[in-house]
Amino acid sequence: MRLTPVLASLFALCAPVWAGLPAAQPGDAALSRIDRHVVTVPPQAFVALGKVCAGQHTALPQAFPHGFPLGIGSGLRLLKQDAKGLTLLTLTDRGPNGDVPAGLGKNGKTFAVPDYTPQAAYLRVDAKGTRLTAVQPFRHPNGALITGLPLPAGMVGSTGEQAVNACLEPLAGDPGGLDPEGIDLDAEGKWWISDEYGPFLARIEPKTGQLIDLAAPGAGLPDIIQYRQPNRGFEGVAVADGKVYAMVQSTLDDIPDPARPDDKQARSKRHDARFLRLVEYDPRSRTSRTFAYPHDVAERRPDNGADGAYAKSGDAKIGDLVALGQGRFALIEQGKGANKVMRNVLYTLDISRATPIDALTVDGKPLEFASDRAQLRAAGVRMIEKTRLLDLHDYGWQAEKAEGLAVIGRDTLAVINDNDFGMTSNADDREAFPKSQPVDAARYRITPNEPHERATQLWLLKFARPLR
């Protein structure tokens, strides 16, 4: 298949490029070319540092002289392909955040810039390079800026996370907080954003960034997805045939047993589940259906040893989802494998023969209680069909988080990483934070992450055969 003139010129302009690439693994889809870009973000788009705490007055500004690098790459879509290049749409997640020392509790999260507003970002790829050209912050219907802070306990969408600032001081939750992790456009040109908190689906007016509509568990979306793992709600969104599709990032967890709803010991366990949930939402009727995606785990949960490609089922994560047409999609499945090596695997999916699972149960319980796929099949579950394309890691991809996926033409996928705003922390430093001792906040440090994680990378992968 020949390249379009635009893609041909892009591949010719950018290096390194390889032609006639062999499949890295037997059976993988063959690539014709790979084009690697690093996205340039101007310093004025960086995120100003939040509160600078005792012990960090010198080190933090030196490490981040322009502020935190903008954390784009949570989702990706093609907006325009013209004679000179490509215009792409991506977005940030909830803002610069990181782990806290274990002594502060299981669900603590540092929000280094508590008032940060998640935003969409426009990228341009042409002869001048690959660069950010504009951003659009997200706003509430009244025009007020949305923050990325977690929702207060007790609300639909609350993750139970305790937000703290860079000085480890508690922060109040935000009832309207969003953690965007995917973006697509509908037939009217409006944006659909997938969110990790609720998980929610948010419809946004592109011209203003204002929230138009919000679907939530129990309010348009299946009630059961409220049992997503904390910080693992929707991690990809795709619009197709008037429907909005969103994938829950990982297995559901802690679902009550209907026969013993108050017995915490009887709840489901995230490592038992043999599938992830893909939600199909109809904005016109505000109704939804759910399908089962078979992530790369064993047919039955093992008593010991690796669970398929992973050590445990709950380790698998989705990166993004994009529609290919006629009930087909492309998807990133990733996570640290049982061999301790990151895997970032591209698949195509076909949902045309999958059965909706909303009304199905196993022994009167939600399907997540089944630790054997044979039980699921006996219950009437026909899972989504998937075909492996390749593992980005086999071609030199180093970033942990491949979180944006777009389709260009018939045979090219674009992939982008989330750079986590270029930051990490010393939360795991056992010398600074010894076990069983009170946490000394003055020892907490925010530091740059590794260079290969800090750069925003955009790859164009041209396959030898059409994807659609």
CSV table of C-alpha atoms in Angstrom, one decimal:
chain,number,residue,atom,x,y,z
A,1,MET,CA,0.0,0.0,0.0
A,2,ARG,CA,1.4,3.4,-0.9
A,3,LEU,CA,1.7,6.2,1.6
A,4,THR,CA,-0.5,9.3,1.2
A,5,PRO,CA,1.6,12.3,0.0
A,6,VAL,CA,1.4,13.9,3.5
A,7,LEU,CA,2.6,10.8,5.4
A,8,ALA,CA,5.3,10.2,2.8
A,9,SER,CA,6.7,13.7,3.2
A,10,LEU,CA,6.6,13.3,7.0
A,11,PHE,CA,8.5,10.1,7.0
A,12,ALA,CA,11.0,11.6,4.6
A,13,LEU,CA,11.6,14.6,6.8
A,14,CYS,CA,12.1,12.9,10.1
A,15,ALA,CA,14.8,10.6,11.4
A,16,PRO,CA,15.5,7.9,12.4
A,17,VAL,CA,13.3,6.0,10.0
A,18,TRP,CA,13.6,2.3,9.1
A,19,ALA,CA,12.2,0.7,6.0
A,20,GLY,CA,11.1,-2.9,5.7
A,21,LEU,CA,11.2,-3.6,9.4
A,22,PRO,CA,10.8,-7.3,10.3
A,23,ALA,CA,8.3,-8.4,12.9
A,24,ALA,CA,10.1,-8.5,16.3
A,25,GLN,CA,8.1,-11.5,17.4
A,26,PRO,CA,6.7,-14.4,15.3
A,27,GLY,CA,3.2,-13.6,14.2
A,28,ASP,CA,3.4,-9.9,14.9
A,29,ALA,CA,2.1,-7.5,12.3
A,30,ALA,CA,4.9,-6.3,10.0
A,31,LEU,CA,5.9,-2.6,10.0
A,32,SER,CA,7.1,-0.7,6.9
A,33,ARG,CA,8.4,2.3,8.8
A,34,ILE,CA,8.8,3.9,12.2
A,35,ASP,CA,9.1,7.6,12.6
A,36,ARG,CA,10.1,8.9,16.0
A,37,HIS,CA,9.5,12.5,17.2
A,38,VAL,CA,10.1,14.4,20.4
A,39,VAL,CA,7.5,17.0,21.1
A,40,THR,CA,8.7,20.5,21.8
A,41,VAL,CA,6.8,22.4,24.5
A,42,PRO,CA,7.6,26.1,24.9
A,43,PRO,CA,8.6,27.2,28.4
A,44,GLN,CA,5.6,29.5,28.7
A,45,ALA,CA,3.4,26.4,28.6
A,46,PHE,CA,5.2,24.8,31.6
A,47,VAL,CA,3.3,24.6,34.9
A,48,ALA,CA,4.4,27.1,37.6
A,49,LEU,CA,5.7,25.5,40.8
A,50,GLY,CA,3.3,25.3,43.7
A,51,LYS,CA,4.2,25.8,47.3
A,52,VAL,CA,8.0,25.4,47.8
A,53,CYS,CA,8.6,23.8,51.2
A,54,ALA,CA,11.3,23.8,53.7
A,55,GLY,CA,14.4,22.1,52.4
A,56,GLN,CA,13.4,22.6,48.7
A,57,HIS,CA,13.8,26.4,48.3
A,58,THR,CA,17.0,25.9,46.3
A,59,ALA,CA,16.8,22.4,44.8
A,60,LEU,CA,13.3,22.6,43.4
A,61,PRO,CA,13.7,25.8,41.3
A,62,GLN,CA,17.0,24.5,40.1
A,63,ALA,CA,15.6,21.2,39.0
A,64,PHE,CA,12.5,22.8,37.4
A,65,PRO,CA,13.7,26.3,36.3
A,66,HIS,CA,10.7,26.9,34.0
A,67,GLY,CA,8.3,25.0,36.2
A,68,PHE,CA,7.0,21.4,35.6
A,69,PRO,CA,7.1,20.2,32.0
A,70,LEU,CA,3.5,20.1,30.7
A,71,GLY,CA,2.2,16.6,31.0
A,72,ILE,CA,0.5,16.0,27.7
A,73,GLY,CA,0.0,12.6,26.2
A,74,SER,CA,-3.0,11.2,28.1
A,75,GLY,CA,-5.0,10.4,24.9
A,76,LEU,CA,-4.4,11.4,21.3
A,77,ARG,CA,-6.5,12.0,18.1
A,78,LEU,CA,-5.9,13.2,14.6
A,79,LEU,CA,-7.7,16.5,13.9
A,80,LYS,CA,-6.4,17.4,10.5
A,81,GLN,CA,-4.1,16.0,7.8
A,82,ASP,CA,-3.2,18.6,5.2
A,83,ALA,CA,-0.5,19.1,2.5
A,84,LYS,CA,2.1,20.2,5.0
A,85,GLY,CA,1.6,17.9,8.0
A,86,LEU,CA,-0.6,16.7,10.8
A,87,THR,CA,-2.6,18.5,13.6
A,88,LEU,CA,-3.2,16.3,16.6
A,89,LEU,CA,-5.2,16.7,19.8
A,90,THR,CA,-4.0,15.4,23.1
A,91,LEU,CA,-4.6,16.4,26.8
A,92,THR,CA,-3.1,16.4,30.3
A,93,ASP,CA,-4.3,14.4,33.2
A,94,ARG,CA,-5.1,15.8,36.7
A,95,GLY,CA,-1.7,17.6,37.1
A,96,PRO,CA,1.7,17.2,38.7
A,97,ASN,CA,1.2,14.5,41.3
A,98,GLY,CA,3.2,11.7,43.0
A,99,ASP,CA,3.4,9.2,45.7
A,100,VAL,CA,3.8,10.0,49.4
A,101,PRO,CA,5.8,8.1,52.0
A,102,ALA,CA,4.1,4.9,53.2
A,103,GLY,CA,3.8,6.3,56.7
A,104,LEU,CA,1.2,8.8,55.6
A,105,GLY,CA,-1.3,6.1,54.6
A,106,LYS,CA,-2.1,3.8,51.7
A,107,ASN,CA,-4.1,6.3,49.5
A,108,GLY,CA,-2.1,9.5,49.9
A,109,LYS,CA,-1.2,11.5,46.8
A,110,THR,CA,0.9,14.6,46.4
A,111,PHE,CA,-0.6,17.4,44.3
A,112,ALA,CA,2.4,19.7,43.8
A,113,VAL,CA,0.2,22.4,42.1
A,114,PRO,CA,-3.2,21.9,43.8
A,115,ASP,CA,-5.0,24.5,41.6
A,116,TYR,CA,-3.8,23.0,38.3
A,117,THR,CA,-6.5,22.9,35.6
A,118,PRO,CA,-6.4,19.9,33.2
A,119,GLN,CA,-6.4,21.0,29.6
A,120,ALA,CA,-6.5,19.8,26.0
A,121,ALA,CA,-3.4,20.5,23.8
A,122,TYR,CA,-2.9,20.9,20.1
A,123,LEU,CA,0.2,19.5,18.4
A,124,ARG,CA,1.6,20.2,15.0
A,125,VAL,CA,3.8,17.8,13.0
A,126,ASP,CA,5.4,19.3,9.9
A,127,ALA,CA,8.7,20.3,8.3
A,128,LYS,CA,9.3,22.7,11.2
A,129,GLY,CA,9.2,19.9,13.8
A,130,THR,CA,6.8,18.5,16.3
A,131,ARG,CA,5.5,21.0,18.7
A,132,LEU,CA,2.7,22.2,21.0
A,133,THR,CA,0.8,25.1,19.5
A,134,ALA,CA,-2.1,25.8,21.8
A,135,VAL,CA,-3.9,24.6,24.9
A,136,GLN,CA,-7.6,24.8,26.1
A,137,PRO,CA,-8.2,24.6,29.9
A,138,PHE,CA,-11.3,22.7,31.0
A,139,ARG,CA,-14.1,24.7,32.7
A,140,HIS,CA,-17.3,24.1,34.6
A,141,PRO,CA,-20.6,25.2,32.9
A,142,ASN,CA,-20.4,28.5,34.8
A,143,GLY,CA,-16.9,29.2,33.4
A,144,ALA,CA,-15.0,28.4,36.6
A,145,LEU,CA,-11.8,26.4,36.0
A,146,ILE,CA,-11.9,22.7,36.8
A,147,THR,CA,-9.1,21.2,39.0
A,148,GLY,CA,-7.6,17.8,39.1
A,149,LEU,CA,-8.1,17.2,42.8
A,150,PRO,CA,-9.8,14.0,43.9
A,151,LEU,CA,-13.5,14.1,44.9
A,152,PRO,CA,-14.4,14.1,48.6
A,153,ALA,CA,-15.2,10.8,50.3
A,154,GLY,CA,-18.7,9.6,49.9
A,155,MET,CA,-19.3,11.1,46.5
A,156,VAL,CA,-19.8,9.0,43.4
A,157,GLY,CA,-16.4,9.0,41.8
A,158,SER,CA,-14.4,9.3,45.0
A,159,THR,CA,-11.2,7.2,45.0
A,160,GLY,CA,-10.6,7.5,48.7
A,161,GLU,CA,-7.3,9.3,47.9
A,162,GLN,CA,-6.1,11.8,50.5
A,163,ALA,CA,-4.6,14.7,48.6
A,164,VAL,CA,-1.6,16.6,50.1
A,165,ASN,CA,0.5,19.4,48.8
A,166,ALA,CA,4.2,19.3,48.2
A,167,CYS,CA,4.8,19.9,51.9
A,168,LEU,CA,2.6,16.9,52.7
A,169,GLU,CA,-0.1,19.2,54.2
A,170,PRO,CA,-3.7,17.9,53.7
A,171,LEU,CA,-5.8,19.4,50.9
A,172,ALA,CA,-9.6,19.4,50.6
A,173,GLY,CA,-11.1,17.4,47.9
A,174,ASP,CA,-12.9,19.0,44.9
A,175,PRO,CA,-16.5,17.8,44.2
A,176,GLY,CA,-16.0,18.8,40.6
A,177,GLY,CA,-12.5,17.4,40.1
A,178,LEU,CA,-11.6,15.5,36.9
A,179,ASP,CA,-8.7,13.3,35.9
A,180,PRO,CA,-8.9,13.2,32.1
A,181,GLU,CA,-7.3,10.2,30.4
A,182,GLY,CA,-8.7,10.1,26.8
A,183,ILE,CA,-10.2,12.4,24.2
A,184,ASP,CA,-12.2,12.0,21.0
A,185,LEU,CA,-14.6,14.1,18.8
A,186,ASP,CA,-18.2,13.4,18.0
A,187,ALA,CA,-20.1,14.2,14.8
A,188,GLU,CA,-20.8,17.8,16.1
A,189,GLY,CA,-17.2,18.4,16.8
A,190,LYS,CA,-17.6,18.3,20.6
A,191,TRP,CA,-15.0,16.6,22.7
A,192,TRP,CA,-15.6,13.5,24.8
A,193,ILE,CA,-13.2,13.1,27.7
A,194,SER,CA,-12.8,9.9,29.6
A,195,ASP,CA,-12.0,10.3,33.3
A,196,GLU,CA,-10.3,8.1,35.9
A,197,TYR,CA,-12.2,9.3,39.0
A,198,GLY,CA,-15.9,8.4,38.5
A,199,PRO,CA,-15.2,7.0,36.1
A,200,PHE,CA,-17.0,9.7,34.2
A,201,LEU,CA,-17.6,10.6,30.5
A,202,ALA,CA,-17.5,14.3,30.0
A,203,ARG,CA,-18.7,16.2,26.9
A,204,ILE,CA,-16.8,19.4,26.3
A,205,GLU,CA,-17.3,22.5,24.1
A,206,PRO,CA,-13.9,22.9,22.3
A,207,LYS,CA,-14.2,26.6,21.8
A,208,THR,CA,-14.5,27.4,25.5
A,209,GLY,CA,-13.4,24.2,27.3
A,210,GLN,CA,-16.7,24.2,29.2
A,211,LEU,CA,-18.4,21.1,30.4
A,212,ILE,CA,-21.6,20.4,28.5
A,213,ASP,CA,-22.6,17.0,30.0
A,214,LEU,CA,-21.4,14.4,32.4
A,215,ALA,CA,-22.3,10.7,32.5
A,216,ALA,CA,-21.5,8.8,35.7
A,217,PRO,CA,-21.9,5.4,37.3
A,218,GLY,CA,-25.6,4.9,37.9
A,219,ALA,CA,-26.4,8.0,35.8
A,220,GLY,CA,-26.0,6.8,32.2
A,221,LEU,CA,-23.1,4.5,32.9
A,222,PRO,CA,-23.2,1.0,34.5
A,223,ASP,CA,-23.3,1.3,38.3
A,224,ILE,CA,-20.8,-1.5,38.7
A,225,ILE,CA,-17.9,0.5,37.2
A,226,GLN,CA,-17.8,2.6,40.4
A,227,TYR,CA,-15.7,-0.4,41.7
A,228,ARG,CA,-12.7,0.5,39.6
A,229,GLN,CA,-9.4,0.5,41.4
A,230,PRO,CA,-8.4,3.9,42.7
A,231,ASN,CA,-6.8,6.0,40.0
A,232,ARG,CA,-7.8,3.3,37.4
A,233,GLY,CA,-11.1,4.5,36.0
A,234,PHE,CA,-11.6,5.1,32.2
A,235,GLU,CA,-8.2,5.1,30.4
A,236,GLY,CA,-9.4,5.5,26.8
A,237,VAL,CA,-12.3,6.8,24.8
A,238,ALA,CA,-13.5,6.4,21.2
A,239,VAL,CA,-16.5,7.7,19.4
A,240,ALA,CA,-18.0,5.4,16.7
A,241,ASP,CA,-21.5,5.3,15.0
A,242,GLY,CA,-22.9,7.8,17.5
A,243,LYS,CA,-21.8,5.8,20.5
A,244,VAL,CA,-19.1,6.6,23.0
A,245,TYR,CA,-16.8,3.7,24.0
A,246,ALA,CA,-14.6,3.8,27.1
A,247,MET,CA,-12.4,1.2,28.6
A,248,VAL,CA,-11.9,0.7,32.3
A,249,GLN,CA,-8.1,0.7,32.8
A,250,SER,CA,-7.8,-2.4,35.0
A,251,THR,CA,-9.9,-5.0,36.7
A,252,LEU,CA,-12.7,-4.0,39.0
A,253,ASP,CA,-12.1,-4.5,42.7
A,254,ASP,CA,-13.9,-4.9,46.0
A,255,ILE,CA,-17.4,-5.5,44.6
A,256,PRO,CA,-19.9,-6.6,47.3
A,257,ASP,CA,-21.4,-10.1,47.2
A,258,PRO,CA,-25.1,-9.5,46.6
A,259,ALA,CA,-25.9,-12.3,49.2
A,260,ARG,CA,-23.6,-10.7,51.8
A,261,PRO,CA,-23.3,-7.0,51.0
A,262,ASP,CA,-22.0,-6.0,54.4
A,263,ASP,CA,-19.3,-8.7,54.5
A,264,LYS,CA,-16.1,-7.1,53.4
A,265,GLN,CA,-14.3,-10.4,53.3
A,266,ALA,CA,-16.8,-11.7,50.7
A,267,ARG,CA,-16.0,-8.9,48.2
A,268,SER,CA,-14.4,-9.6,44.9
A,269,LYS,CA,-10.6,-9.4,44.5
A,270,ARG,CA,-8.9,-7.5,41.7
A,271,HIS,CA,-6.5,-10.3,40.9
A,272,ASP,CA,-9.3,-12.9,40.4
A,273,ALA,CA,-11.1,-11.1,37.5
A,274,ARG,CA,-10.4,-12.6,34.0
A,275,PHE,CA,-11.5,-9.6,32.0
A,276,LEU,CA,-11.7,-5.8,31.8
A,277,ARG,CA,-14.9,-3.9,31.0
A,278,LEU,CA,-15.5,-1.9,27.8
A,279,VAL,CA,-18.5,0.4,28.1
A,280,GLU,CA,-20.6,1.5,25.2
A,281,TYR,CA,-22.6,4.7,26.0
A,282,ASP,CA,-25.4,6.1,23.9
A,283,PRO,CA,-25.6,9.9,24.6
A,284,ARG,CA,-29.1,10.1,23.0
A,285,SER,CA,-30.8,7.7,25.3
A,286,ARG,CA,-28.3,8.0,28.2
A,287,THR,CA,-28.0,4.2,28.3
A,288,SER,CA,-25.1,1.9,28.2
A,289,ARG,CA,-23.9,-1.7,27.6
A,290,THR,CA,-20.8,-3.5,28.7
A,291,PHE,CA,-18.5,-6.0,27.0
A,292,ALA,CA,-15.7,-8.2,28.3
A,293,TYR,CA,-12.1,-7.6,27.1
A,294,PRO,CA,-9.8,-10.5,27.6
A,295,HIS,CA,-6.5,-9.0,28.9
A,296,ASP,CA,-3.4,-11.2,28.7
A,297,VAL,CA,-4.0,-13.4,31.8
A,298,ALA,CA,-4.4,-17.1,32.2
A,299,GLU,CA,-7.7,-18.8,31.5
A,300,ARG,CA,-7.9,-19.6,35.3
A,301,ARG,CA,-6.2,-17.7,38.1
A,302,PRO,CA,-3.1,-19.8,39.1
A,303,ASP,CA,-2.6,-20.9,42.7
A,304,ASN,CA,0.9,-19.6,42.4
A,305,GLY,CA,3.3,-18.3,39.7
A,306,ALA,CA,2.6,-15.9,36.8
A,307,ASP,CA,-0.9,-15.1,35.7
A,308,GLY,CA,-0.5,-15.2,32.0
A,309,ALA,CA,1.8,-12.3,30.9
A,310,TYR,CA,1.5,-10.7,34.3
A,311,ALA,CA,2.4,-11.6,37.8
A,312,LYS,CA,-1.2,-10.8,38.8
A,313,SER,CA,-4.3,-10.0,36.8
A,314,GLY,CA,-4.8,-6.6,38.4
A,315,ASP,CA,-1.4,-5.5,37.1
A,316,ALA,CA,-2.7,-5.0,33.5
A,317,LYS,CA,-3.5,-1.5,32.4
A,318,ILE,CA,-5.1,0.0,29.3
A,319,GLY,CA,-3.3,2.9,27.6
A,320,ASP,CA,-5.8,4.2,25.1
A,321,LEU,CA,-8.5,3.2,22.6
A,322,VAL,CA,-9.2,4.4,19.1
A,323,ALA,CA,-12.0,3.4,16.6
A,324,LEU,CA,-11.1,1.8,13.3
A,325,GLY,CA,-14.7,1.4,12.0
A,326,GLN,CA,-17.2,-1.4,11.6
A,327,GLY,CA,-17.0,-2.5,15.3
A,328,ARG,CA,-13.2,-2.5,15.3
A,329,PHE,CA,-10.8,-0.7,17.5
A,330,ALA,CA,-7.1,-0.4,18.3
A,331,LEU,CA,-5.9,-0.5,21.9
A,332,ILE,CA,-2.8,-0.3,24.0
A,333,GLU,CA,-2.5,-2.9,26.8
A,334,GLN,CA,0.4,-2.4,29.1
A,335,GLY,CA,1.9,-3.0,32.5
A,336,LYS,CA,4.9,-4.7,34.1
A,337,GLY,CA,5.0,-8.3,33.1
A,338,ALA,CA,5.7,-11.3,35.2
A,339,ASN,CA,9.3,-11.0,34.1
A,340,LYS,CA,9.5,-7.5,35.6
A,341,VAL,CA,9.8,-5.9,32.1
A,342,MET,CA,7.3,-3.3,30.9
A,343,ARG,CA,5.1,-4.4,28.0
A,344,ASN,CA,3.3,-1.9,25.8
A,345,VAL,CA,1.3,-4.0,23.4
A,346,LEU,CA,-0.9,-2.8,20.5
A,347,TYR,CA,-4.0,-4.9,19.6
A,348,THR,CA,-6.9,-4.6,17.2
A,349,LEU,CA,-10.3,-5.5,18.7
A,350,ASP,CA,-13.6,-6.6,17.1
A,351,ILE,CA,-16.7,-6.3,19.3
A,352,SER,CA,-19.2,-7.3,16.6
A,353,ARG,CA,-19.6,-10.8,18.0
A,354,ALA,CA,-19.1,-10.0,21.7
A,355,THR,CA,-22.1,-10.4,24.0
A,356,PRO,CA,-23.3,-7.6,26.3
A,357,ILE,CA,-22.6,-8.8,29.9
A,358,ASP,CA,-24.7,-6.4,31.9
A,359,ALA,CA,-27.3,-8.9,32.9
A,360,LEU,CA,-25.0,-11.9,33.2
A,361,THR,CA,-23.9,-13.4,36.5
A,362,VAL,CA,-22.0,-16.3,37.9
A,363,ASP,CA,-23.8,-18.0,40.8
A,364,GLY,CA,-25.8,-14.8,41.2
A,365,LYS,CA,-22.7,-12.7,41.6
A,366,PRO,CA,-21.0,-10.2,39.2
A,367,LEU,CA,-18.7,-11.8,36.6
A,368,GLU,CA,-15.6,-10.5,38.4
A,369,PHE,CA,-16.1,-13.2,41.0
A,370,ALA,CA,-15.3,-15.9,38.4
A,371,SER,CA,-11.6,-16.8,38.4
A,372,ASP,CA,-12.0,-19.1,35.5
A,373,ARG,CA,-12.9,-18.1,31.9
A,374,ALA,CA,-14.7,-21.4,31.5
A,375,GLN,CA,-17.2,-20.2,34.1
A,376,LEU,CA,-17.7,-17.0,32.1
A,377,ARG,CA,-18.4,-18.9,28.9
A,378,ALA,CA,-20.8,-21.1,30.7
A,379,ALA,CA,-22.6,-18.0,31.9
A,380,GLY,CA,-23.1,-16.8,28.3
A,381,VAL,CA,-20.1,-14.5,27.9
A,382,ARG,CA,-18.5,-14.2,24.5
A,383,MET,CA,-15.6,-11.9,24.9
A,384,ILE,CA,-14.2,-9.3,22.5
A,385,GLU,CA,-12.0,-10.7,19.8
A,386,LYS,CA,-8.4,-9.4,19.8
A,387,THR,CA,-5.5,-9.6,17.4
A,388,ARG,CA,-1.9,-8.7,18.5
A,389,LEU,CA,-0.1,-6.2,16.4
A,390,LEU,CA,3.2,-5.7,18.3
A,391,ASP,CA,4.9,-4.7,21.6
A,392,LEU,CA,6.4,-1.2,21.3
A,393,HIS,CA,9.0,-2.3,23.8
A,394,ASP,CA,10.5,-4.7,21.1
A,395,TYR,CA,11.1,-1.7,18.9
A,396,GLY,CA,12.9,0.5,21.5
A,397,TRP,CA,10.0,2.2,23.2
A,398,GLN,CA,11.3,3.1,26.7
A,399,ALA,CA,8.6,5.2,28.4
A,400,GLU,CA,6.4,3.4,30.9
A,401,LYS,CA,3.2,5.0,29.9
A,402,ALA,CA,2.0,4.8,26.3
A,403,GLU,CA,-1.3,6.6,26.9
A,404,GLY,CA,-2.3,8.1,23.6
A,405,LEU,CA,-3.2,6.3,20.3
A,406,ALA,CA,-4.5,7.8,17.1
A,407,VAL,CA,-5.1,6.3,13.6
A,408,ILE,CA,-3.9,8.1,10.5
A,409,GLY,CA,-5.1,7.0,7.1
A,410,ARG,CA,-5.6,3.3,6.7
A,411,ASP,CA,-2.3,1.9,7.9
A,412,THR,CA,-0.6,4.2,10.4
A,413,LEU,CA,-1.0,4.4,14.2
A,414,ALA,CA,0.4,7.4,16.2
A,415,VAL,CA,1.5,6.7,19.8
A,416,ILE,CA,2.4,9.2,22.5
A,417,ASN,CA,3.5,8.9,26.1
A,418,ASP,CA,2.4,10.6,29.3
A,419,ASN,CA,5.6,12.2,30.9
A,420,ASP,CA,4.0,12.7,34.4
A,421,PHE,CA,4.9,16.4,34.2
A,422,GLY,CA,8.5,15.4,34.4
A,423,MET,CA,8.4,14.7,38.1
A,424,THR,CA,8.8,12.0,40.7
A,425,SER,CA,9.5,11.9,44.4
A,426,ASN,CA,11.6,10.3,47.0
A,427,ALA,CA,8.6,8.6,48.7
A,428,ASP,CA,10.2,5.2,48.5
A,429,ASP,CA,13.5,6.3,50.1
A,430,ARG,CA,13.7,4.2,53.2
A,431,GLU,CA,16.6,6.2,54.6
A,432,ALA,CA,14.6,9.4,54.5
A,433,PHE,CA,11.4,7.6,55.7
A,434,PRO,CA,12.2,4.6,57.8
A,435,LYS,CA,9.4,2.1,58.4
A,436,SER,CA,7.3,2.4,61.6
A,437,GLN,CA,8.6,6.0,62.2
A,438,PRO,CA,6.7,9.3,61.8
A,439,VAL,CA,7.1,10.9,58.5
A,440,ASP,CA,9.4,14.0,58.5
A,441,ALA,CA,7.8,16.2,55.8
A,442,ALA,CA,11.0,18.3,55.7
A,443,ARG,CA,12.7,15.3,54.0
A,444,TYR,CA,10.2,15.0,51.2
A,445,ARG,CA,11.6,15.9,47.8
A,446,ILE,CA,10.1,16.4,44.4
A,447,THR,CA,12.7,15.6,41.7
A,448,PRO,CA,12.8,15.2,37.9
A,449,ASN,CA,12.0,11.8,36.6
A,450,GLU,CA,14.2,9.9,34.2
A,451,PRO,CA,15.1,11.6,30.9
A,452,HIS,CA,13.4,8.9,28.8
A,453,GLU,CA,10.2,9.4,30.8
A,454,ARG,CA,10.4,13.2,30.9
A,455,ALA,CA,10.5,13.7,27.1
A,456,THR,CA,7.2,13.6,25.3
A,457,GLN,CA,7.6,11.1,22.5
A,458,LEU,CA,5.4,10.7,19.4
A,459,TRP,CA,5.8,7.7,17.2
A,460,LEU,CA,4.2,7.1,13.8
A,461,LEU,CA,4.1,3.4,13.0
A,462,LYS,CA,3.2,2.5,9.4
A,463,PHE,CA,2.1,-1.1,9.0
A,464,ALA,CA,2.7,-3.2,6.0
A,465,ARG,CA,-1.0,-4.0,5.6
A,466,PRO,CA,-4.0,-1.7,6.2
A,467,LEU,CA,-5.6,-1.6,9.6
A,468,ARG,CA,-8.9,-0.5,8.2
